[in-house]
Coordinates of C-alpha atoms in Angstrom, one line a residue:
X1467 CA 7.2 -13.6 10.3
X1468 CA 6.4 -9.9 9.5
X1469 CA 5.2 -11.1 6.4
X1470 CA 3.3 -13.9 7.8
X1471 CA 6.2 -16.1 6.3
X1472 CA 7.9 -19.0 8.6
X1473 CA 10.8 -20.3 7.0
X1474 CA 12.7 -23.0 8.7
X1475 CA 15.5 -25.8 7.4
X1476 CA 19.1 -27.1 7.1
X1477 CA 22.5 -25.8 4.8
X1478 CA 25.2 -27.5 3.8
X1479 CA 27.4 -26.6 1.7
X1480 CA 31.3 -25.5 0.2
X1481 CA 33.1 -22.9 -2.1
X1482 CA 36.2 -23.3 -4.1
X1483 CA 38.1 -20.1 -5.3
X1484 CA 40.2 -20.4 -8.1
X1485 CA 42.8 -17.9 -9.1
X1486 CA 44.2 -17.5 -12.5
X1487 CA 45.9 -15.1 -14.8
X1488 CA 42.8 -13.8 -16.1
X1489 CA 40.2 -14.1 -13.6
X1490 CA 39.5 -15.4 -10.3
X1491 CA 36.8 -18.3 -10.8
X1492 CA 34.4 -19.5 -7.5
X1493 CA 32.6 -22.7 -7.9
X1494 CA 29.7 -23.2 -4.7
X1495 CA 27.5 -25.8 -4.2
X1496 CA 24.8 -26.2 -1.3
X1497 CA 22.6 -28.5 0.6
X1498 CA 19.3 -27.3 1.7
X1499 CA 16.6 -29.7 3.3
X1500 CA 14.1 -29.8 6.0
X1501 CA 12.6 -26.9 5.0
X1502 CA 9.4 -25.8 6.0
X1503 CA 7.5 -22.9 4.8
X1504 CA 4.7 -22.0 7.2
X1505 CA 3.1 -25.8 7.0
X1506 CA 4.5 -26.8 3.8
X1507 CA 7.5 -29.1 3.8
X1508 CA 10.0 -28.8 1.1
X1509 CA 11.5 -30.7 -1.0
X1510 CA 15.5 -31.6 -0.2
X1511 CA 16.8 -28.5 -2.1
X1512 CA 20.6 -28.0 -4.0
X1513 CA 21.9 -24.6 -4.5
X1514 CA 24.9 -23.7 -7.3
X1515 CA 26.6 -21.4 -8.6
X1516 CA 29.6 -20.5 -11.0
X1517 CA 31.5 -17.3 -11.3
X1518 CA 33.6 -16.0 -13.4
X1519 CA 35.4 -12.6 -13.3
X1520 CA 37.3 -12.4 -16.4
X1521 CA 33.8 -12.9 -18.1
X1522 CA 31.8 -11.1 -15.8
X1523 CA 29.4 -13.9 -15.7
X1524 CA 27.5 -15.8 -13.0
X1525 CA 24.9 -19.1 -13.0
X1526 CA 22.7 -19.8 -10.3
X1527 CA 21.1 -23.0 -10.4
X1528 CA 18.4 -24.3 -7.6
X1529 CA 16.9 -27.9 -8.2
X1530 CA 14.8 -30.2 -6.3
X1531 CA 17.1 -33.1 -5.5
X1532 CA 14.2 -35.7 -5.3
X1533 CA 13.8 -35.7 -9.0
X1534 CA 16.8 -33.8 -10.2
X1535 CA 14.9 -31.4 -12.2
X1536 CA 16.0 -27.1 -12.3
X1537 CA 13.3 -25.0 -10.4
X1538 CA 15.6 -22.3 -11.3
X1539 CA 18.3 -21.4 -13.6
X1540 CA 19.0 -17.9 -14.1
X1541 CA 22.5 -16.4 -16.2
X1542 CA 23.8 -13.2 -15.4
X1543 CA 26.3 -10.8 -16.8
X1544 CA 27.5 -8.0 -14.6
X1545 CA 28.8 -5.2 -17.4
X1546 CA 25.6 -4.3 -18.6
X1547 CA 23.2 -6.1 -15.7
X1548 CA 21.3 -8.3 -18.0
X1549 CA 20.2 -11.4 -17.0
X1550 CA 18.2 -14.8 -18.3
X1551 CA 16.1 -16.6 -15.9
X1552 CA 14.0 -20.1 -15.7
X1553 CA 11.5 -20.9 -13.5
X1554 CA 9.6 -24.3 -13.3
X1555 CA 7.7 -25.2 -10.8
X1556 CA 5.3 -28.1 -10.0
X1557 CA 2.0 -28.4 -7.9
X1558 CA 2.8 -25.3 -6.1
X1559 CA 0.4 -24.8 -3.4
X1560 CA -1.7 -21.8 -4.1
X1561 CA -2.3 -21.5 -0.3
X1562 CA 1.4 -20.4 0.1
X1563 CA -0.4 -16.9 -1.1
X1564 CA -2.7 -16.8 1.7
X1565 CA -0.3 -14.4 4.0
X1566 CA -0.2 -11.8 1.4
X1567 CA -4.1 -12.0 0.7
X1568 CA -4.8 -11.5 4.5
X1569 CA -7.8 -9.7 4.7
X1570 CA -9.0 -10.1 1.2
X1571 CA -9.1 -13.7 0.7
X1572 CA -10.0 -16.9 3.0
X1573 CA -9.7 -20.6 2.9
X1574 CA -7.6 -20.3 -0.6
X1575 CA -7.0 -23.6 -1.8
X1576 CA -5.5 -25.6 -5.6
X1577 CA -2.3 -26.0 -7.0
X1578 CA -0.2 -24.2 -10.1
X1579 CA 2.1 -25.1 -12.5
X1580 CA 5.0 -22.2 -13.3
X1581 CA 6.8 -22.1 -16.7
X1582 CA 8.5 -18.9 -17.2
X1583 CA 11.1 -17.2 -18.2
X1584 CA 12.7 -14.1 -17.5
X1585 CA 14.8 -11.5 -19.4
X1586 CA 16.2 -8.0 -19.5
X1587 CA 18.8 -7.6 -21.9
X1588 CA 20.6 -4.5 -20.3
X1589 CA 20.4 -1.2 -17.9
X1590 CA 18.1 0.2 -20.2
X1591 CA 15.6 -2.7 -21.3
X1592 CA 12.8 -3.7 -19.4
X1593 CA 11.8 -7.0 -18.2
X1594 CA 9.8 -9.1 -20.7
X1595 CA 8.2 -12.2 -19.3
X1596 CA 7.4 -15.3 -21.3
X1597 CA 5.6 -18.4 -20.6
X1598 CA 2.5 -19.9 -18.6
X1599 CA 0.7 -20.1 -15.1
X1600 CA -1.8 -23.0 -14.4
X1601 CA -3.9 -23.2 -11.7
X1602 CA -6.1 -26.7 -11.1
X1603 CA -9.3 -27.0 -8.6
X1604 CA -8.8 -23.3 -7.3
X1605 CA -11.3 -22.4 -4.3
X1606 CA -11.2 -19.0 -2.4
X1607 CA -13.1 -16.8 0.0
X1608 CA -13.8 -13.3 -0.5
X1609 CA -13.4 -11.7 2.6
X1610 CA -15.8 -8.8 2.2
X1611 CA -18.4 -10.3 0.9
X1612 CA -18.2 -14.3 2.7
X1613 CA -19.0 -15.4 -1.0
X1614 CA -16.9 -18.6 -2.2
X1615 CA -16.2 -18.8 -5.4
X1616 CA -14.4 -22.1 -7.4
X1617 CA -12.4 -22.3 -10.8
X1618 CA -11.3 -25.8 -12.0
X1619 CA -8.9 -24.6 -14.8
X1620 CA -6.9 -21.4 -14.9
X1621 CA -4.7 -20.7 -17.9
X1622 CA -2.4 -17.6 -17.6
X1623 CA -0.5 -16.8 -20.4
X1624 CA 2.8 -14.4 -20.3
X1625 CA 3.7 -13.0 -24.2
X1626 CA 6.3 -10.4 -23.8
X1627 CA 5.2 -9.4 -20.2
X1628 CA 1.4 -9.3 -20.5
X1629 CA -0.9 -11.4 -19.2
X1630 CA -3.8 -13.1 -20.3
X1631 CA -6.7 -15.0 -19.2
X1632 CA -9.4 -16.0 -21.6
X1633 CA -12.8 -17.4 -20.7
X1634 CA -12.6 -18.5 -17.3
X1635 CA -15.1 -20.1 -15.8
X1636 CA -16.2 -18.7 -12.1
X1637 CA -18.9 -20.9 -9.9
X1638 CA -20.5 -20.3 -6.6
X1639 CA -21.5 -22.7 -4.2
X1640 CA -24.4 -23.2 -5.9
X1641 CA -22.9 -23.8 -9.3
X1642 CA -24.1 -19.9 -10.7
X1643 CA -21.0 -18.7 -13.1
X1644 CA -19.5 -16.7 -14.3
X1645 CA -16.9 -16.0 -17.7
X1646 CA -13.9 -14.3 -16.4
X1647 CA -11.5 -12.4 -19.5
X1648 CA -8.4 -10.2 -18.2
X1649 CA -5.4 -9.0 -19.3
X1650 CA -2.7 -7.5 -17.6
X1651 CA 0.1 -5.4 -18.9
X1652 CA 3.7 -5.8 -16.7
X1653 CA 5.8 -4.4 -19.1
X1654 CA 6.6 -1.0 -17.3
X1655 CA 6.0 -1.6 -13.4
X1656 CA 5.8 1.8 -12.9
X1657 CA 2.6 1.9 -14.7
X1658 CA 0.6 -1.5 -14.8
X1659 CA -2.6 -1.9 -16.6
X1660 CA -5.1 -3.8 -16.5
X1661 CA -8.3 -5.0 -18.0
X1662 CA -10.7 -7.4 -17.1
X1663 CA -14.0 -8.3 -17.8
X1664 CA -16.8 -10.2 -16.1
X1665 CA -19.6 -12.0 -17.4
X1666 CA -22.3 -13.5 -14.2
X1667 CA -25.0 -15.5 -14.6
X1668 CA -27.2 -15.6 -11.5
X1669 CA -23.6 -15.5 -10.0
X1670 CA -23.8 -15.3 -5.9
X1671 CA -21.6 -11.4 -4.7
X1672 CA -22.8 -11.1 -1.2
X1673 CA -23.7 -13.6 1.3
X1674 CA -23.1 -12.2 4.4
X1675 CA -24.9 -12.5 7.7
X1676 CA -25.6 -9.6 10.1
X1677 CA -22.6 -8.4 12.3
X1678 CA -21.8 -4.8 14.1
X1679 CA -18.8 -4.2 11.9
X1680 CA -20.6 -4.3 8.5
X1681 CA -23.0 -1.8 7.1
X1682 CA -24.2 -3.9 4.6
X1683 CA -25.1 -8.0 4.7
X1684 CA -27.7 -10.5 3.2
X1685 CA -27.5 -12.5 0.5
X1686 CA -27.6 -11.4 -3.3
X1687 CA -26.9 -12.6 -6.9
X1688 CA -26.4 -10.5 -10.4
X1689 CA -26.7 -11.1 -13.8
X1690 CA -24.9 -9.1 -16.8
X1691 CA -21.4 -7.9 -17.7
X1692 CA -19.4 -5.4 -15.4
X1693 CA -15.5 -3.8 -17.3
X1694 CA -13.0 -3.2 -15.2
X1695 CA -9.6 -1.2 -16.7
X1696 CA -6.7 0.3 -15.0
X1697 CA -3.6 1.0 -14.1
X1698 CA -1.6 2.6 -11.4
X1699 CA -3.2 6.3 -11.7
X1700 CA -6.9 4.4 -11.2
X1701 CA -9.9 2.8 -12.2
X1702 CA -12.8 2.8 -14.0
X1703 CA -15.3 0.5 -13.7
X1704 CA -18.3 0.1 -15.9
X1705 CA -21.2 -2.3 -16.9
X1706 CA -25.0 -3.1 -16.6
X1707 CA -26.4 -5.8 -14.0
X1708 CA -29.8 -7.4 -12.9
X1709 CA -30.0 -8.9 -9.3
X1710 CA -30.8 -12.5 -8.8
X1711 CA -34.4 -14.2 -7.6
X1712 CA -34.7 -14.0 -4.0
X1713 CA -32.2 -10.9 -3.2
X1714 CA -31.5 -9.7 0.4
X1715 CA -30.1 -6.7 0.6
X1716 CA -29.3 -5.0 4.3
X1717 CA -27.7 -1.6 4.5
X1718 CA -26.8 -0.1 7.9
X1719 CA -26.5 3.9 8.0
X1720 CA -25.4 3.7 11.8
X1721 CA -24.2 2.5 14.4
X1722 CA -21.0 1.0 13.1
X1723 CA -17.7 2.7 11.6
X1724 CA -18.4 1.5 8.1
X1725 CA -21.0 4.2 7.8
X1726 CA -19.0 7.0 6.6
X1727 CA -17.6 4.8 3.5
X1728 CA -22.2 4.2 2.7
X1729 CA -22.4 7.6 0.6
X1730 CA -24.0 5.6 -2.3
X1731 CA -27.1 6.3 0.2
X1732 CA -29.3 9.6 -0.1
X1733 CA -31.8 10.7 1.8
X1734 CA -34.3 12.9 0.2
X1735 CA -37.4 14.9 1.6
X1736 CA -40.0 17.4 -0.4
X1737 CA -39.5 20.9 0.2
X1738 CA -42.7 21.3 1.8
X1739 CA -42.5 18.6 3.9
X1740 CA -40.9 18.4 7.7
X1741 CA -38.0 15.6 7.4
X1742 CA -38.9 12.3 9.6
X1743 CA -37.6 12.2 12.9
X1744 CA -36.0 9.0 12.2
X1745 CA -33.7 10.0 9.4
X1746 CA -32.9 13.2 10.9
X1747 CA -29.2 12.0 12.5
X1748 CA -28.4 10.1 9.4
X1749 CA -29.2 12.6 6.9
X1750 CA -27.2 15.2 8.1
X1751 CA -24.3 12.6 9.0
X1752 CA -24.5 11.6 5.1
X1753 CA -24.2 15.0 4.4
X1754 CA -21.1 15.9 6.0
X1755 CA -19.5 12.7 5.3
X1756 CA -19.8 13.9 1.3
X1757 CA -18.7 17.7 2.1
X1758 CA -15.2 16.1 3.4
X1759 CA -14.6 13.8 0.9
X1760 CA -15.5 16.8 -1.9
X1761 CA -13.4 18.6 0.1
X1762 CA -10.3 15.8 0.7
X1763 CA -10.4 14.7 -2.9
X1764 CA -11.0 11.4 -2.3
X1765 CA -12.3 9.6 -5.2
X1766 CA -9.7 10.7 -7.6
X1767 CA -8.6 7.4 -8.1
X1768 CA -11.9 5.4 -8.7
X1769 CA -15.0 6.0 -11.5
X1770 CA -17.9 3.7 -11.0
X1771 CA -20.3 3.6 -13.8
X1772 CA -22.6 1.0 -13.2
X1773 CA -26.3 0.2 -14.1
X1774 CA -28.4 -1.6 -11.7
X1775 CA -31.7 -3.2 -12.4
X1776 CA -33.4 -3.9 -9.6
X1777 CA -35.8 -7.4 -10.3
X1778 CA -39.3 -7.2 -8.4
X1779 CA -38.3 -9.9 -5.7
X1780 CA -35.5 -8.0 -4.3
X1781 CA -36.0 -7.0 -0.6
X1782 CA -33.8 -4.5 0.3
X1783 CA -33.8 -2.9 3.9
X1784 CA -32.3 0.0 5.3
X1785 CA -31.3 0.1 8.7
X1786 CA -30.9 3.3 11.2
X1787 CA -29.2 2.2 14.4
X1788 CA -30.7 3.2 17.4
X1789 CA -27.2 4.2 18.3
X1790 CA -27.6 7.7 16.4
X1791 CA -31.5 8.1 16.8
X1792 CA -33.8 7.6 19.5
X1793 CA -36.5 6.3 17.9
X1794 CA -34.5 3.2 15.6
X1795 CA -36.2 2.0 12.5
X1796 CA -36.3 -0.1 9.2
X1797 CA -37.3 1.5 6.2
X1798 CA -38.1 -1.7 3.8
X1799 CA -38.7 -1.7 0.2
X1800 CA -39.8 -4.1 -2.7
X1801 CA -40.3 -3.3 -6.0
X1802 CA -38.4 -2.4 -9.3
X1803 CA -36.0 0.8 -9.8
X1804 CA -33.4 1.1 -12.3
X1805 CA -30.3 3.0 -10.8

């Protein structure tokens, strides 16, 4: 449950143990069924394995009973730790993801198809990872940004433990897409890299109504090509967008928590002239927000270079809460900057 898991069903099962001259043998078989995982039943489940000690060998074997056919098969040998493994699985319900997604992603829904296969040949070798990953009518949530996005066909392929996607195509609800290319590297887990790139076309990224825990909400769409590379040191992201007809754009600078992550905001005054009342408390916030995080080294492990073009109909309004100034106020703009 600590991992939003509920796992639930039935065992049966035996052992044999053998003892001979050159090895002890042990034979196990077992029953599993009525197994629920969160709301999903299971399939009637049996569980084998051989062992052999003389060899220093062992097969595991798991297969749905219904149709007889191996969700897993995996050989081991004990000397030098290698193993083989197969995995096959059928109209897996993406969903069963949700609990690790919490917070990220909502209302996940679709189904995948697993065919993989699993090797590290000794101590010293890494894992490679062949095979495929399917994934039919998938429809998700992004948390953040309340924008649901749809993908009929995935295709993931696995050559030697990277992954690739080619091509994928993204919709909103209101059938703007996307083209979706990524690879990712797994062959040192240590290190994983990753690249992806995205391709929108009018495609909806915020659509968000107003709330006290946001500092940004309305609704928005982009057009262009945004790179994203990586691995576990950081990432860079880079590319050159145009916003959508009939933008919204909100942005909070008070008031709520999220303030202190808004430092893509400046406030700027003339020399000569007397800053406005009404900016007063959030310009000197925005200041020392940036001093700590120059000071806390806090963007180490993200690069953002990103051209916006902002199209003429895009109304974008910033917000100073009355929380942090006694006066309150809307600055609202319309027009078209390049950032």
């Amino acid at each position: 449950d600590k991992l939003g898991y509920s796992v639930a069903g039935n065992i049966n099962g035996y052992a044999n143990l053998m003892a001979l001259n050159n090895g002890i043998r042990l034979n196990a078989e077992a029953w599993i069924d009525s197994v629920k995982v969160n709301e999903y039943e299971v399939a009637p489940l049996k569980f084998e394995s051989q062992w052999n000690t003389r060899q220093q060998r062992v097969v595991f074997t798991l297969k749905n009973e219904q149709n007889k056919k191996n969700l897993v098969r995996s050989f081991h040998r004990f000397d030098d730790k290698a193993f083989l493994t197969d995995v096959t699985l059928d109209n897996l319900p993406v969903n069963i993801l949700a609990p690790i997604f919490k917070g990220e992603l909502q209302d996940i829904d679709g189904s995948a198809n697993v065919n993989l296969e699993l090797r590290k040949n000794g101590p010293q070798s890494r894992l490679r990872i062949n095979g495929d990953v399917s994934v039919d009518s998938l429809q998700t949530r992004l948390a953040y940004t309340g924008v649901e996005y749809k993908a009929d066909r995935i295709d993931i392929g696995f050559d030697r433990s990277v992954a690739t996607m080619e091509s994928v195509l993204l919709t909103d609800n209101e059938n703007n897409n996307a083209r979706l290319n990524a690879h990712l590297d797994l062959r040192d887990f240590s290190d994983i890299k990753y690249d992806m790139k995205l391709v929108p076309e009018n495609l909806t990224v915020l659509n968000m109504g107003a709330t006290g825990e946001r500092s940004f909400y309305g609704k928005v769409s982009v057009s262009g090509a945004v790179d994203v590379r990586g691995s576990n040191a950081g990432t860079s992201v880079t590319g050159a967008v145009s916003t959508g007809p009939n933008s919204l754009l909100n942005v909070s600078v008070g008031g709520a928590q999220d303030f202190y992550i808004a430092d893509y905001v400046t406030f700027e005054s003339p020399q000569d002239t007397v800053v406005v009342d009404t900016l007063e408390s959030a310009f000197s916030r925005q200041r020392e927000y940036k001093e700590r995080v120059e000071n806390e080294g806090r963007r180490g492990g993200l690069d953002v270079n990103m051209n916006l073009t902002v199209t003429p109909d895009l109304t974008f309004k910033l917000l100073i809460d009355p929380e942090y100034n006694k006066w309150g106020g809307v600055l609202a703009g319309i027009g078209l900057p390049f950032l």
